[in-house]
Coordinates of C-alpha atoms in Angstrom, one line a residue:
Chain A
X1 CA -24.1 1.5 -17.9
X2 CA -24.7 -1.5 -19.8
X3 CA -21.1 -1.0 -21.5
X4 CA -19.5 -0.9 -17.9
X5 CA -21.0 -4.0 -16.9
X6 CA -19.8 -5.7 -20.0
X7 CA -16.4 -4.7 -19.8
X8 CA -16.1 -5.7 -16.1
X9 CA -17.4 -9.3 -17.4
X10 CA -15.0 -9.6 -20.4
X11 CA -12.1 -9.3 -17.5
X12 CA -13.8 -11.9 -15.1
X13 CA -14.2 -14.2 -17.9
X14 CA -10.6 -14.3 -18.9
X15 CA -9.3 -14.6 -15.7
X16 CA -11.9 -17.7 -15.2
X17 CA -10.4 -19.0 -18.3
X18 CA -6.6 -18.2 -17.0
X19 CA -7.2 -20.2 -14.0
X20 CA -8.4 -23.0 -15.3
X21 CA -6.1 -23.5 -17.4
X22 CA -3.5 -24.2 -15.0
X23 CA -4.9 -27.6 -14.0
X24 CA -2.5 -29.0 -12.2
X25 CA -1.8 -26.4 -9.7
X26 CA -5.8 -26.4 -9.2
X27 CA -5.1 -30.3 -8.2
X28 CA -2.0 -29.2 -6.1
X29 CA -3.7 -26.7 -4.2
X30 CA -6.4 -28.9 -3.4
X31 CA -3.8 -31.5 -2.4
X32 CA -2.4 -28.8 -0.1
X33 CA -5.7 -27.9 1.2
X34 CA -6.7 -31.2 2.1
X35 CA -3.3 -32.1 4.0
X36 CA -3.5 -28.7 6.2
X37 CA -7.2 -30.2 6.6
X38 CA -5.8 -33.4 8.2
X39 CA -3.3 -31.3 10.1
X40 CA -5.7 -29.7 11.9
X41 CA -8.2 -32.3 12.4
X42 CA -5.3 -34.4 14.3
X43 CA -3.7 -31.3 16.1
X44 CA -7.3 -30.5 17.6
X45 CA -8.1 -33.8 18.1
X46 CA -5.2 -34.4 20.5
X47 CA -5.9 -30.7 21.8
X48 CA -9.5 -31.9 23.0
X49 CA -8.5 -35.2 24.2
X50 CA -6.2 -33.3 26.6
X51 CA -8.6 -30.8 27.8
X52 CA -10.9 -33.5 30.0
X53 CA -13.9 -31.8 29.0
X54 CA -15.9 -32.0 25.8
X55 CA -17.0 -28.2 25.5
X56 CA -14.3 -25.4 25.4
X57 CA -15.7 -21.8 25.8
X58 CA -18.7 -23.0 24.5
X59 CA -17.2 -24.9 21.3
X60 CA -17.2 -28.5 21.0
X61 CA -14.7 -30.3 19.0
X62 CA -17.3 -30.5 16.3
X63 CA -17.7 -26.9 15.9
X64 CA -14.1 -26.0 16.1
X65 CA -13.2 -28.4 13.7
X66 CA -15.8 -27.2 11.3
X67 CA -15.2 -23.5 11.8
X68 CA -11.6 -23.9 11.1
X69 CA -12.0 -25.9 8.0
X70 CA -14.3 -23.9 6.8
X71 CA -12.3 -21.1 7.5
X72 CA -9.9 -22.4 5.5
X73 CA -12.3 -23.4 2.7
X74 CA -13.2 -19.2 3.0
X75 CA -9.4 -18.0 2.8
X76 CA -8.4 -19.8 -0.2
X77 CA -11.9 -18.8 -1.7
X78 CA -11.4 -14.8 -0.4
X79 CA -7.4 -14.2 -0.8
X80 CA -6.9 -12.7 -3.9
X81 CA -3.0 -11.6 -3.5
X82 CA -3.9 -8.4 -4.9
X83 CA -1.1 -6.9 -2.7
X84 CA 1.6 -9.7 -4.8
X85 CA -0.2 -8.3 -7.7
X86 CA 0.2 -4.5 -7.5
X87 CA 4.0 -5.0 -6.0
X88 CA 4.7 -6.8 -9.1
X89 CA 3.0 -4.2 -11.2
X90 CA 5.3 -1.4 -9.4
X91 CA 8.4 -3.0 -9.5
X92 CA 8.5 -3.7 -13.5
X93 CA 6.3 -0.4 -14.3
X94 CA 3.1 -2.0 -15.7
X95 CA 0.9 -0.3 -13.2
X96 CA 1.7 2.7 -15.4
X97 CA -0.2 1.4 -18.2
X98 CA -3.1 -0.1 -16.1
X99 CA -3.7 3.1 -14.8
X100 CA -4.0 5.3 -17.8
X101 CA -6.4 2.7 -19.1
X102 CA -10.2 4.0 -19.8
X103 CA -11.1 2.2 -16.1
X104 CA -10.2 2.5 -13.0
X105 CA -7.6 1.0 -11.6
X106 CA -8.9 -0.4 -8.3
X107 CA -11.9 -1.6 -10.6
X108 CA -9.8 -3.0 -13.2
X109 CA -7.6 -5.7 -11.1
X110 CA -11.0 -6.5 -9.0
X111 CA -12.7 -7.9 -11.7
X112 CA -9.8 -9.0 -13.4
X113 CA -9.4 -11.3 -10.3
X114 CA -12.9 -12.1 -9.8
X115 CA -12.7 -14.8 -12.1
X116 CA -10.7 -16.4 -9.8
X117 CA -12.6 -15.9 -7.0
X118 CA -15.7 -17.8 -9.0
X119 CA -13.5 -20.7 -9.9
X120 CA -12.3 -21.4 -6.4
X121 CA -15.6 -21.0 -4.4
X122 CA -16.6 -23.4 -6.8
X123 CA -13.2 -25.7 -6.7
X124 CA -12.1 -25.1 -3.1
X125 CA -15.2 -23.7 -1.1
X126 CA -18.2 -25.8 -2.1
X127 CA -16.8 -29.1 -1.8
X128 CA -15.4 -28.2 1.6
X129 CA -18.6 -27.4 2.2
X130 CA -20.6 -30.1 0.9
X131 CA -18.3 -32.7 2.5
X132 CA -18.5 -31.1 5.8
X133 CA -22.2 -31.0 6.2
X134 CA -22.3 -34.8 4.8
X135 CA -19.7 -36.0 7.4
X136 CA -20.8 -33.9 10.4
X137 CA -24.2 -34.8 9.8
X138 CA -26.6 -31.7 10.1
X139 CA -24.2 -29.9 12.2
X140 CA -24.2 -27.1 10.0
X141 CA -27.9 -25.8 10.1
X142 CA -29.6 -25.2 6.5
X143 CA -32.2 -22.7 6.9
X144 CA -31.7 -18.7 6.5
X145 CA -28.8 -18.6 7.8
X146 CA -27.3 -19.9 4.2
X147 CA -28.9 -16.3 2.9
X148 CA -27.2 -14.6 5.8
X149 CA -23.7 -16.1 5.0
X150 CA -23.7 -15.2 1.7
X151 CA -24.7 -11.2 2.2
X152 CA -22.4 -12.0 4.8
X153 CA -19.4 -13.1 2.9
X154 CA -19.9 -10.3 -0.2
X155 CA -19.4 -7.5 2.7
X156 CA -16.0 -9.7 3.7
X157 CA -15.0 -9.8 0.6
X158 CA -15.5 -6.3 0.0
X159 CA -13.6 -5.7 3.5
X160 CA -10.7 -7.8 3.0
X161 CA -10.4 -6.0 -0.8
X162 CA -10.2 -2.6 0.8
X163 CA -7.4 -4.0 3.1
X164 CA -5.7 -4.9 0.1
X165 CA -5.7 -1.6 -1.3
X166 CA -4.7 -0.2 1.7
X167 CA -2.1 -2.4 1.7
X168 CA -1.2 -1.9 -1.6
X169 CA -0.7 1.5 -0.9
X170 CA 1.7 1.2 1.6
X171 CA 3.6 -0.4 -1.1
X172 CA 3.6 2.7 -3.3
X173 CA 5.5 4.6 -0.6
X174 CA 7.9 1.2 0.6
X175 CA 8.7 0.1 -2.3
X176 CA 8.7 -3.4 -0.4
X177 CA 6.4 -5.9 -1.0
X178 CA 7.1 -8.8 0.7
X179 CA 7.2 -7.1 4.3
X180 CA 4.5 -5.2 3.9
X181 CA 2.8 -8.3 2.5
X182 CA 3.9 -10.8 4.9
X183 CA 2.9 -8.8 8.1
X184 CA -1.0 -8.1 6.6
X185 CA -1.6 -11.8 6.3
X186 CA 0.4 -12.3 9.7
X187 CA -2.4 -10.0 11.1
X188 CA -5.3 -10.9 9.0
X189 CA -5.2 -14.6 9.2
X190 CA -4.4 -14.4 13.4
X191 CA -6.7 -11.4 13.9
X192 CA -9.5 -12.8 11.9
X193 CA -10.1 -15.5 13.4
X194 CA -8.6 -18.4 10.8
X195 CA -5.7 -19.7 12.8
X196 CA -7.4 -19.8 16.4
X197 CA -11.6 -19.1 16.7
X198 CA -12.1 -16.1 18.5
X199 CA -14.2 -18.0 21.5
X200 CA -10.8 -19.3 22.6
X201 CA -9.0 -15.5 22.7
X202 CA -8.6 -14.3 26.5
X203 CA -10.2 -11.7 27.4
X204 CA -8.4 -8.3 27.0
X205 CA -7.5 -9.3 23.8
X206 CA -10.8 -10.7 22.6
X207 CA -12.7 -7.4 23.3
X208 CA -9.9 -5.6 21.3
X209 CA -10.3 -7.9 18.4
X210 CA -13.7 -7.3 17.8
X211 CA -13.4 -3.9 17.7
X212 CA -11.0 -4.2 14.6
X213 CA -12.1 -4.7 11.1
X214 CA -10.8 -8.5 10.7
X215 CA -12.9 -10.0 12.5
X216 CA -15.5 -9.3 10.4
X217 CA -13.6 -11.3 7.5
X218 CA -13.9 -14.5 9.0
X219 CA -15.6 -15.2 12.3
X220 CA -19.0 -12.8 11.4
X221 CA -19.6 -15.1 8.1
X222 CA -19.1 -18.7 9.8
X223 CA -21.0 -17.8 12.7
X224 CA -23.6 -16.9 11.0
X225 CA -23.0 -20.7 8.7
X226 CA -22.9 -22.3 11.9
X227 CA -25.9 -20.9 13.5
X228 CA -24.0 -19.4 16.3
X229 CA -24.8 -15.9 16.1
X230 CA -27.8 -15.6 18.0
X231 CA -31.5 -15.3 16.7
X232 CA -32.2 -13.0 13.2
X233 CA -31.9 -9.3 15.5
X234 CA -28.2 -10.2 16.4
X235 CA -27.5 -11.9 13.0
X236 CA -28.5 -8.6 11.4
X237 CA -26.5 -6.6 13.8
X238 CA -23.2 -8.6 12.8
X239 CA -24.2 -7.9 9.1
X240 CA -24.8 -4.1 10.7
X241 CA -21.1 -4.6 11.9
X242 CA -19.9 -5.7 8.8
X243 CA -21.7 -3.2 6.3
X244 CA -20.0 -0.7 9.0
X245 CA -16.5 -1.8 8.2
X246 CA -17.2 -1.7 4.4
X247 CA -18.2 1.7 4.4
X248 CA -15.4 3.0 6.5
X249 CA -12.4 0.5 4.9
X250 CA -13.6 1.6 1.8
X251 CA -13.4 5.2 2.6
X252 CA -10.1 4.7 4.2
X253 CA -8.3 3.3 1.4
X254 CA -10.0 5.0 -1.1
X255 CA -8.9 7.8 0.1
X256 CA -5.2 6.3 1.0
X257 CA -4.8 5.2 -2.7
X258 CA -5.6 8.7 -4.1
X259 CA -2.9 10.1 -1.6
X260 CA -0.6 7.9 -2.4
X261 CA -0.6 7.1 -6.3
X262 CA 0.7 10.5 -6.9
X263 CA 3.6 8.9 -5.1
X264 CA 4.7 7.0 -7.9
X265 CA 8.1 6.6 -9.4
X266 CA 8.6 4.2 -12.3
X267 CA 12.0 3.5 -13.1
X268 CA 12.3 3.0 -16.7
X269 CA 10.2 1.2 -18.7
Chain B
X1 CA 41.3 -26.9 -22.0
X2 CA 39.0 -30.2 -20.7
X3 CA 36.2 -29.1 -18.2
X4 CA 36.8 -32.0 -16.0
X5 CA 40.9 -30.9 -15.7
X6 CA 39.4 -27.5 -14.8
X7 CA 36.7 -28.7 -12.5
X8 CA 39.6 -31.0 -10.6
X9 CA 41.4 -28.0 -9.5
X10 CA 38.3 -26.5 -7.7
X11 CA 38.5 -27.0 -4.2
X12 CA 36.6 -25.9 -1.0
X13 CA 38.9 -22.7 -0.5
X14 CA 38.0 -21.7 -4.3
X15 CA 34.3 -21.7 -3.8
X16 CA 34.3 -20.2 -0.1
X17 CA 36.4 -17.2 -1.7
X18 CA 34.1 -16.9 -4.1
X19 CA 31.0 -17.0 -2.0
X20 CA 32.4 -14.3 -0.3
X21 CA 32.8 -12.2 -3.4
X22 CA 29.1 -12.7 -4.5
X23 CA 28.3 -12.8 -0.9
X24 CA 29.4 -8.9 -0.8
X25 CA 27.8 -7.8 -4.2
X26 CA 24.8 -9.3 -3.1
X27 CA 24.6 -7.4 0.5
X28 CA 25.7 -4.4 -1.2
X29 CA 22.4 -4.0 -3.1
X30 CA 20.1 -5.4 -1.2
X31 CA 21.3 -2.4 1.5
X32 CA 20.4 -0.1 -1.3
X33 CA 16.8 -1.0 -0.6
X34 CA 17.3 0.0 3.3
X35 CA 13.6 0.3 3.9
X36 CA 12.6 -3.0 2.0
X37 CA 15.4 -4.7 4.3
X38 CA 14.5 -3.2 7.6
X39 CA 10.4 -3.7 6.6
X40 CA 11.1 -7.4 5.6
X41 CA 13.0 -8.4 8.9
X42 CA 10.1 -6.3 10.9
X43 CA 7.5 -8.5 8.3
X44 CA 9.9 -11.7 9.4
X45 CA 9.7 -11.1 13.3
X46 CA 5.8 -10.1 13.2
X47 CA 5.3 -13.7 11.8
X48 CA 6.8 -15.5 14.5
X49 CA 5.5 -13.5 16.4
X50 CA 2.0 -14.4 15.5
X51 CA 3.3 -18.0 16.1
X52 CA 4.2 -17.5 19.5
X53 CA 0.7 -15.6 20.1
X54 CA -1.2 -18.8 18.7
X55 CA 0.6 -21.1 21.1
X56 CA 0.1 -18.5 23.9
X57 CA -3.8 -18.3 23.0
X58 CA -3.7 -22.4 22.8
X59 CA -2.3 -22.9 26.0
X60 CA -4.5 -20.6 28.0
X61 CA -7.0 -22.7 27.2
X62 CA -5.7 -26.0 27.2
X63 CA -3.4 -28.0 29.3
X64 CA -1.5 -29.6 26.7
X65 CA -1.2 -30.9 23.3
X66 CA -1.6 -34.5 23.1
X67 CA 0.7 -35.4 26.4
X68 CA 3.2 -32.0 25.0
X69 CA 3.4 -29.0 27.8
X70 CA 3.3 -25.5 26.8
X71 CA 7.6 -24.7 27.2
X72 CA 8.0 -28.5 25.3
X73 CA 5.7 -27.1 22.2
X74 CA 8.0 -23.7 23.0
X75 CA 11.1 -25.5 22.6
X76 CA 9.8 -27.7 18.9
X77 CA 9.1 -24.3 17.4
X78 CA 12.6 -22.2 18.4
X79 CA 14.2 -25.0 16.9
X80 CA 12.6 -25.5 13.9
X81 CA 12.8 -21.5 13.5
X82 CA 16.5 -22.2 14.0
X83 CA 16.3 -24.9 12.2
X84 CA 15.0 -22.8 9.4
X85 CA 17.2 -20.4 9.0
X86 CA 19.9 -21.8 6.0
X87 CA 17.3 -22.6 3.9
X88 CA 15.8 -19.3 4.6
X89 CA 19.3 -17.2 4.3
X90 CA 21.0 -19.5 2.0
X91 CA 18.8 -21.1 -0.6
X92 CA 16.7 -18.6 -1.2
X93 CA 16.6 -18.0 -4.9
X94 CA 14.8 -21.7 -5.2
X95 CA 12.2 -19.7 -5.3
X96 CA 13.3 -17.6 -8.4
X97 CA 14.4 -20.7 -10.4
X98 CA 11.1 -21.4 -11.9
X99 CA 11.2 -17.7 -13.3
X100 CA 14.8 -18.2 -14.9
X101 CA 13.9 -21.1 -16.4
X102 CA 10.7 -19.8 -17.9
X103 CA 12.0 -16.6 -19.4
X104 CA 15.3 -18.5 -20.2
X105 CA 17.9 -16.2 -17.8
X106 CA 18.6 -19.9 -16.1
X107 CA 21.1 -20.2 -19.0
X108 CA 23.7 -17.9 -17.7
X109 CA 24.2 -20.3 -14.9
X110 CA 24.4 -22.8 -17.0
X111 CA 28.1 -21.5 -18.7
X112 CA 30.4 -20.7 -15.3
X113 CA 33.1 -22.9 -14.9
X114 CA 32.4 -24.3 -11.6
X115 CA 29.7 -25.7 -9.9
X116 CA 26.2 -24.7 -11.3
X117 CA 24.1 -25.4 -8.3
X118 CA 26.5 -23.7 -6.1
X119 CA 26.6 -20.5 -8.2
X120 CA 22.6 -20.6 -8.5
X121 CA 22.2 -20.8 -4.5
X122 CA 25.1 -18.6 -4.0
X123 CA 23.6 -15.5 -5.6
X124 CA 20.9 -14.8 -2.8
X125 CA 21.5 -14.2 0.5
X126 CA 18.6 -13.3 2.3
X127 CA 19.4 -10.8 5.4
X128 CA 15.8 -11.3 6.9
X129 CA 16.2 -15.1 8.0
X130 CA 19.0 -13.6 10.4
X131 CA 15.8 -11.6 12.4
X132 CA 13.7 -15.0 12.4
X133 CA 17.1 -16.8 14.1
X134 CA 17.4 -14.4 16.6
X135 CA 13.7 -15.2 17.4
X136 CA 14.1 -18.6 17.0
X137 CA 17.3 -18.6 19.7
X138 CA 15.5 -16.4 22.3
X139 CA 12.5 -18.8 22.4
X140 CA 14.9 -22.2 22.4
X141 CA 17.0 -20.6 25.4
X142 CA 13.6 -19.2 27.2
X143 CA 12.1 -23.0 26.6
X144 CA 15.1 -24.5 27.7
X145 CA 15.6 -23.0 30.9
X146 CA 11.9 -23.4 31.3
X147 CA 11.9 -26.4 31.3
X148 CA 15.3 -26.4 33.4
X149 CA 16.7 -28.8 31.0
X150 CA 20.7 -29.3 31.8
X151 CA 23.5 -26.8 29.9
X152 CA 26.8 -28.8 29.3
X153 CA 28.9 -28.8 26.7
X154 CA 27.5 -32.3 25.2
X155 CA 24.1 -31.3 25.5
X156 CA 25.1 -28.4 23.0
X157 CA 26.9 -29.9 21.1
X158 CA 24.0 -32.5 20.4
X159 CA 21.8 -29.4 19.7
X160 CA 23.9 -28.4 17.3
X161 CA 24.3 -31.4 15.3
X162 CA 20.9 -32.1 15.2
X163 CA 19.9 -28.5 14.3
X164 CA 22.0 -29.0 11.1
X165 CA 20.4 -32.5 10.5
X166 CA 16.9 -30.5 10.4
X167 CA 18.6 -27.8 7.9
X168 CA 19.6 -30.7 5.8
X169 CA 15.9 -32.2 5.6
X170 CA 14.2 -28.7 5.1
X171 CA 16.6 -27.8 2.2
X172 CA 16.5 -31.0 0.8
X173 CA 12.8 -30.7 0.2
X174 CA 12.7 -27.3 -0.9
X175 CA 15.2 -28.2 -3.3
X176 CA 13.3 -30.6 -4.8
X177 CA 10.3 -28.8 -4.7
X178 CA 12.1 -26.0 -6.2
X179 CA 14.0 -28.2 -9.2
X180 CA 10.4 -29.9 -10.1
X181 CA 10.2 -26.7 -12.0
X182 CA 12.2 -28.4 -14.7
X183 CA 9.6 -30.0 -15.6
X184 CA 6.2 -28.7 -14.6
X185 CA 4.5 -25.3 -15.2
X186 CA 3.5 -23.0 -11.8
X187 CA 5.9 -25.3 -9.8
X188 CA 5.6 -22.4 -7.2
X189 CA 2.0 -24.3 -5.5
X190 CA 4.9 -27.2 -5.2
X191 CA 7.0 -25.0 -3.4
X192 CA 4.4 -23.3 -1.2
X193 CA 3.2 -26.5 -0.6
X194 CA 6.5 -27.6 0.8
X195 CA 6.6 -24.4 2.7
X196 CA 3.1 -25.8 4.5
X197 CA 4.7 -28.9 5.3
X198 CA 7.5 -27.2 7.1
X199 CA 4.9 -25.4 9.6
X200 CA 3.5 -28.8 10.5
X201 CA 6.9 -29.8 11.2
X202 CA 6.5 -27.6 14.9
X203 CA 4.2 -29.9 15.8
X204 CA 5.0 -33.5 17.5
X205 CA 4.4 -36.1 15.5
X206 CA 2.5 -38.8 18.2
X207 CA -0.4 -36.8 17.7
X208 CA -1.5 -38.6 14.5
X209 CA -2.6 -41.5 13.7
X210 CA -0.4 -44.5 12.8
X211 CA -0.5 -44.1 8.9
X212 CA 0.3 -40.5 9.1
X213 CA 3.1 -41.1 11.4
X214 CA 4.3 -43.3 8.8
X215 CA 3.8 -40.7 5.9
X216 CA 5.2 -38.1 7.8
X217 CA 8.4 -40.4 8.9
X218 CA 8.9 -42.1 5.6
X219 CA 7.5 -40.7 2.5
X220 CA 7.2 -37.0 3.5
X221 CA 9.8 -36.9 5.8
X222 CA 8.8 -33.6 7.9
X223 CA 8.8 -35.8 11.0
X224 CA 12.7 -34.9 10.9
X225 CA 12.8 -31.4 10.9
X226 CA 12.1 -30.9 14.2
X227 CA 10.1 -34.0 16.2
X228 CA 12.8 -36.7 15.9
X229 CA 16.3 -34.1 16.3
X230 CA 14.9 -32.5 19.4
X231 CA 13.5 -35.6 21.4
X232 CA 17.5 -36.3 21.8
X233 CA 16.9 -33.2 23.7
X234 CA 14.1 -33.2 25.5
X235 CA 12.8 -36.4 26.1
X236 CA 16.0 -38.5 25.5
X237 CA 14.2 -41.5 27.0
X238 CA 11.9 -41.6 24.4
X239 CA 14.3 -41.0 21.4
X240 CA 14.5 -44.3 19.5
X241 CA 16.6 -45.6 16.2
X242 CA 14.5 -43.2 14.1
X243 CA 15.9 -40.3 16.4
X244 CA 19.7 -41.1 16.2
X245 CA 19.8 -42.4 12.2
X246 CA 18.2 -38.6 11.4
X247 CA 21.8 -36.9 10.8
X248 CA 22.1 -39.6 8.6
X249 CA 18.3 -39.0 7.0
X250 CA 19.3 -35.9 7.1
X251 CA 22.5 -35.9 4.9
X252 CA 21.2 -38.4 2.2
X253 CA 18.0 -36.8 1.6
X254 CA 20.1 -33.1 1.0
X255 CA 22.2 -35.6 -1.4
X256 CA 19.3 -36.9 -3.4
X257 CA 17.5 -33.4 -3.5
X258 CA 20.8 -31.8 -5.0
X259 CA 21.5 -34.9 -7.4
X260 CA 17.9 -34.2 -8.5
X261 CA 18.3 -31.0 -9.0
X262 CA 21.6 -31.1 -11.1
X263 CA 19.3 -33.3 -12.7
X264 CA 17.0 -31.4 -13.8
X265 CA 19.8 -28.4 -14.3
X266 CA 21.9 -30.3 -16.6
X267 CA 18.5 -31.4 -18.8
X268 CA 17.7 -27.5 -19.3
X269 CA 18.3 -26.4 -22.9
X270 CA 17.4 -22.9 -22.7
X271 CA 14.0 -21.1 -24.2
X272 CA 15.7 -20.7 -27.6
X273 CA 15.8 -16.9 -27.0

């Protein structure tokens, strides 16, 4: 057991080391990040000056401004383009060799990306954070709902890996990576919550969406930062939510993966 | 025999009967992948799809977006998804270059007699920005009569022209984007950065504030893809200087972005492998 654990944090350690080598596209993503940032401040900005009223389905511009920043603070933290990863791997045939290595697979590129997840909650998420709750002044509560979010985002994280692999499995039958790709973020990002906050979806839609999985990616954690979901029973049934969606997305593409790697055709080598 | 005597005798007819001919290799394989083609332009549509749903979801609960209606915000995102297309179909492999000139393949380019930025673009064509035009049409035609905004042959032909001016202003930058692999590692955050820029384009640019307006006009010049073109269209009382001059913008900027990248091109000296 020990041994496992060890191994697992060799891997995150080189990847921490691997991304932070690459300083200046660190600097250009923050760049990036902090332009879509002004984007959005000024697109909602003029959005709630048009709408007469200060409150819209119950969010100010306050809390949509800091739910969608945040939410972006959260997707660059959570993204790992494990899909990018695995299609790459396919296409020139080093999946072959990752998979007959003394690990799993689905193990292996986790933690051989979790470095990466480390560096950018550190680079991306926290000083989103930190600046947000300077600027807005106490409008993000700091009590137990900080505990919350964090169980909170481990079971989104765990989610939105699953989706990956299910995703990535696709892949193994498609061959095509940037479709495939392309139409999981399409749907992730809208579904989830991280383009639009669910509070503005009509209704139809709305009840559909939180039924599916995604929402539990985004909107369950920053409600719970934002002190919006309700007093501690509620708060525990979104975790209940969540902790549902792990078990079953994990089963799902557990399973999915072990169908479909037998799939496999390498060309060459 | 002297390159430039060779490179004199290259006209437009050579390199449009060539484009052909690497035109047709190129569709050729790529329809060997069928189900990576017909997934990809399904992957392309579901994106803009997802656009159109955002707006949709905006606009049900909001009147407007700073003084913009619902069909005007319609008719800035067709055209910049029109708009998009050549860079999307045409330049496409801008975003291989920094993988070529990392494991040193750029180098091939580098000895056809003719035109080495032309050959580089010329290679990829990419099928799946033909889906996102389609889109892009229905939803300028839907806005436009909508918004019951006139159809005569002038109007048109002003759509057109000022389509191509935003062409010019998105490929310029991802040109640039895509050459300042030349000299930096990971240039691809460049590119995708770029690529962030051009979805902010869809949005009109009054709704920031003064120094912004003046970023995005002058030293990021995103403004032009689609804000300044298509207020000749749609609010041609409001269309100034800035709106007119923007073919103009438009053809100077894909000037400097390919002068830059020939730059950049003519610098490389291979990986030594």
């Amino acid at each position: 057991m020990n041994l496992n654990i060890k191994k697992y944090f060799a891997l995150t350690r080189a990847s921490i080391i691997t991304s932070l080598s690459f300083r200046l596209s660190t600097l250009i993503m923050i760049f990036g990040n902090l332009l879509y940032l002004l984007v959005v401040y000024f697109l909602w900005k003029a959005i709630y000056a048009s709408a007469g009223t200060d409150t819209v389905n119950g969010m100010t511009f306050n809390d949509t401004l800091i739910y969608l920043v945040l939410a972006t603070a959260l997707f660059t933290f959570m993204e790992m383009y494990i899909v990018w990863e695995i299609g790459r791997n396919i296409q020139s045939g080093q999946i072959v060799l990752d998979l007959i290595k003394p690990m799993d697979y689905r193990q292996y590129v986790f933690w051989s990306y979790a470095g990466e997840l480390i560096t950018h909650f550190v680079f991306t998420f926290l000083p989103t954070f930190i600046v947000v709750s300077i600027v807005t002044h106490g409008a993000i509560p700091m009590s137990w709902n900080l505990l919350w979010f964090i169980l909170s985002v481990f079971l989104a994280v765990s989610i939105n890996n699953s989706i990956d692999y299910f995703v990535g499995g696709i892949c193994l039958y498609t061959e095509s990576i940037w479709g495939i790709n392309i139409m999981k973020q399409v749907l992730v990002t809208l579904l989830s919550g991280a383009t639009i906050p669910i509070a503005f979806f009509p209704e139809p839609f709305k009840t559909v969406v939180m039924y599916l999985p995604f929402q539990s990616i985004y909107n369950t954690p920053l409600l719970i930062l934002l002190g919006k979901s309700g007093d501690t029973m509620e708060t525990l049934s979104m975790i209940g939510v969540q902790a549902f969606w792990v078990v079953v997305m994990a089963l799902i593409s557990r399973g999915f993966w072990r169908l479909s790697i037998r799939q496999i055709t390498v060309n060459g080598g | 025999m002297d390159n430039a005597v060779i490179r004199k005798r290259k006209g437009l007819g050579f390199y449009l009967r060539i484009y052909r001919k690497i035109l047709a290799q190129d569709i050729k394989s790529k329809m060997s992948y069928r189900a990576d083609f017909i997934i990809s332009t399904v992957g392309m549509i579901c994106t803009n799809i997802a656009g159109f749903v955002s707006f949709w979801i905006l606009f049900r609960n909001f009147p407007s977006v700073g003084g913009w209606g619902y069909y005007e915000m319609l008719f800035l995102y067709g055209f910049s998804l029109v708009a998009l297309t050549p860079v999307q179909c045409l330049f496409d492999n801008n975003w291989s270059l920094r993988q070529y000139v990392y494991n040193g393949d750029f180098i091939k380019y580098c000895f056809r007699p003719m035109n080495l930025f032309f050959y580089f673009q010329s290679e990829v064509f990419d099928i799946k920005g033909l889906g996102q035009f389609t889109f892009g049409i229905g939803t300028l035609v839907y806005s436009w009569a909508k918004l019951g905004l006139a159809v005569t042959p002038l109007a048109i032909l002003k759509t057109i022209i000022f389509l191509i001016t935003a062409s010019l202003v998105m490929v310029a930058l991802q040109n640039a984007a895509a050459a300042s692999c030349f000299w930096i590692m990971n240039s691809f955050y460049l590119l995708d950065l770029t690529m962030k820029f051009r979805d902010y384009s869809k949005y009109p640019i009054t709704i920031f504030s003064p120094v912004f307006k003046f970023v995005f006009t002058f030293v990021v010049p995103i403004a032009f893809i689609a804000y300044y073109p298509s207020l000749v269209i749609l609010r041609p009382e409001e269309a100034g200087v800035l709106s007119f001059i923007s073919p103009f913008v438009g053809a100077l900027l894909f000037y400097l972005s390919y002068k830059f990248w020939m730059y950049g091109a003519l610098k490389y000296s291979g990986t030594g492998s």
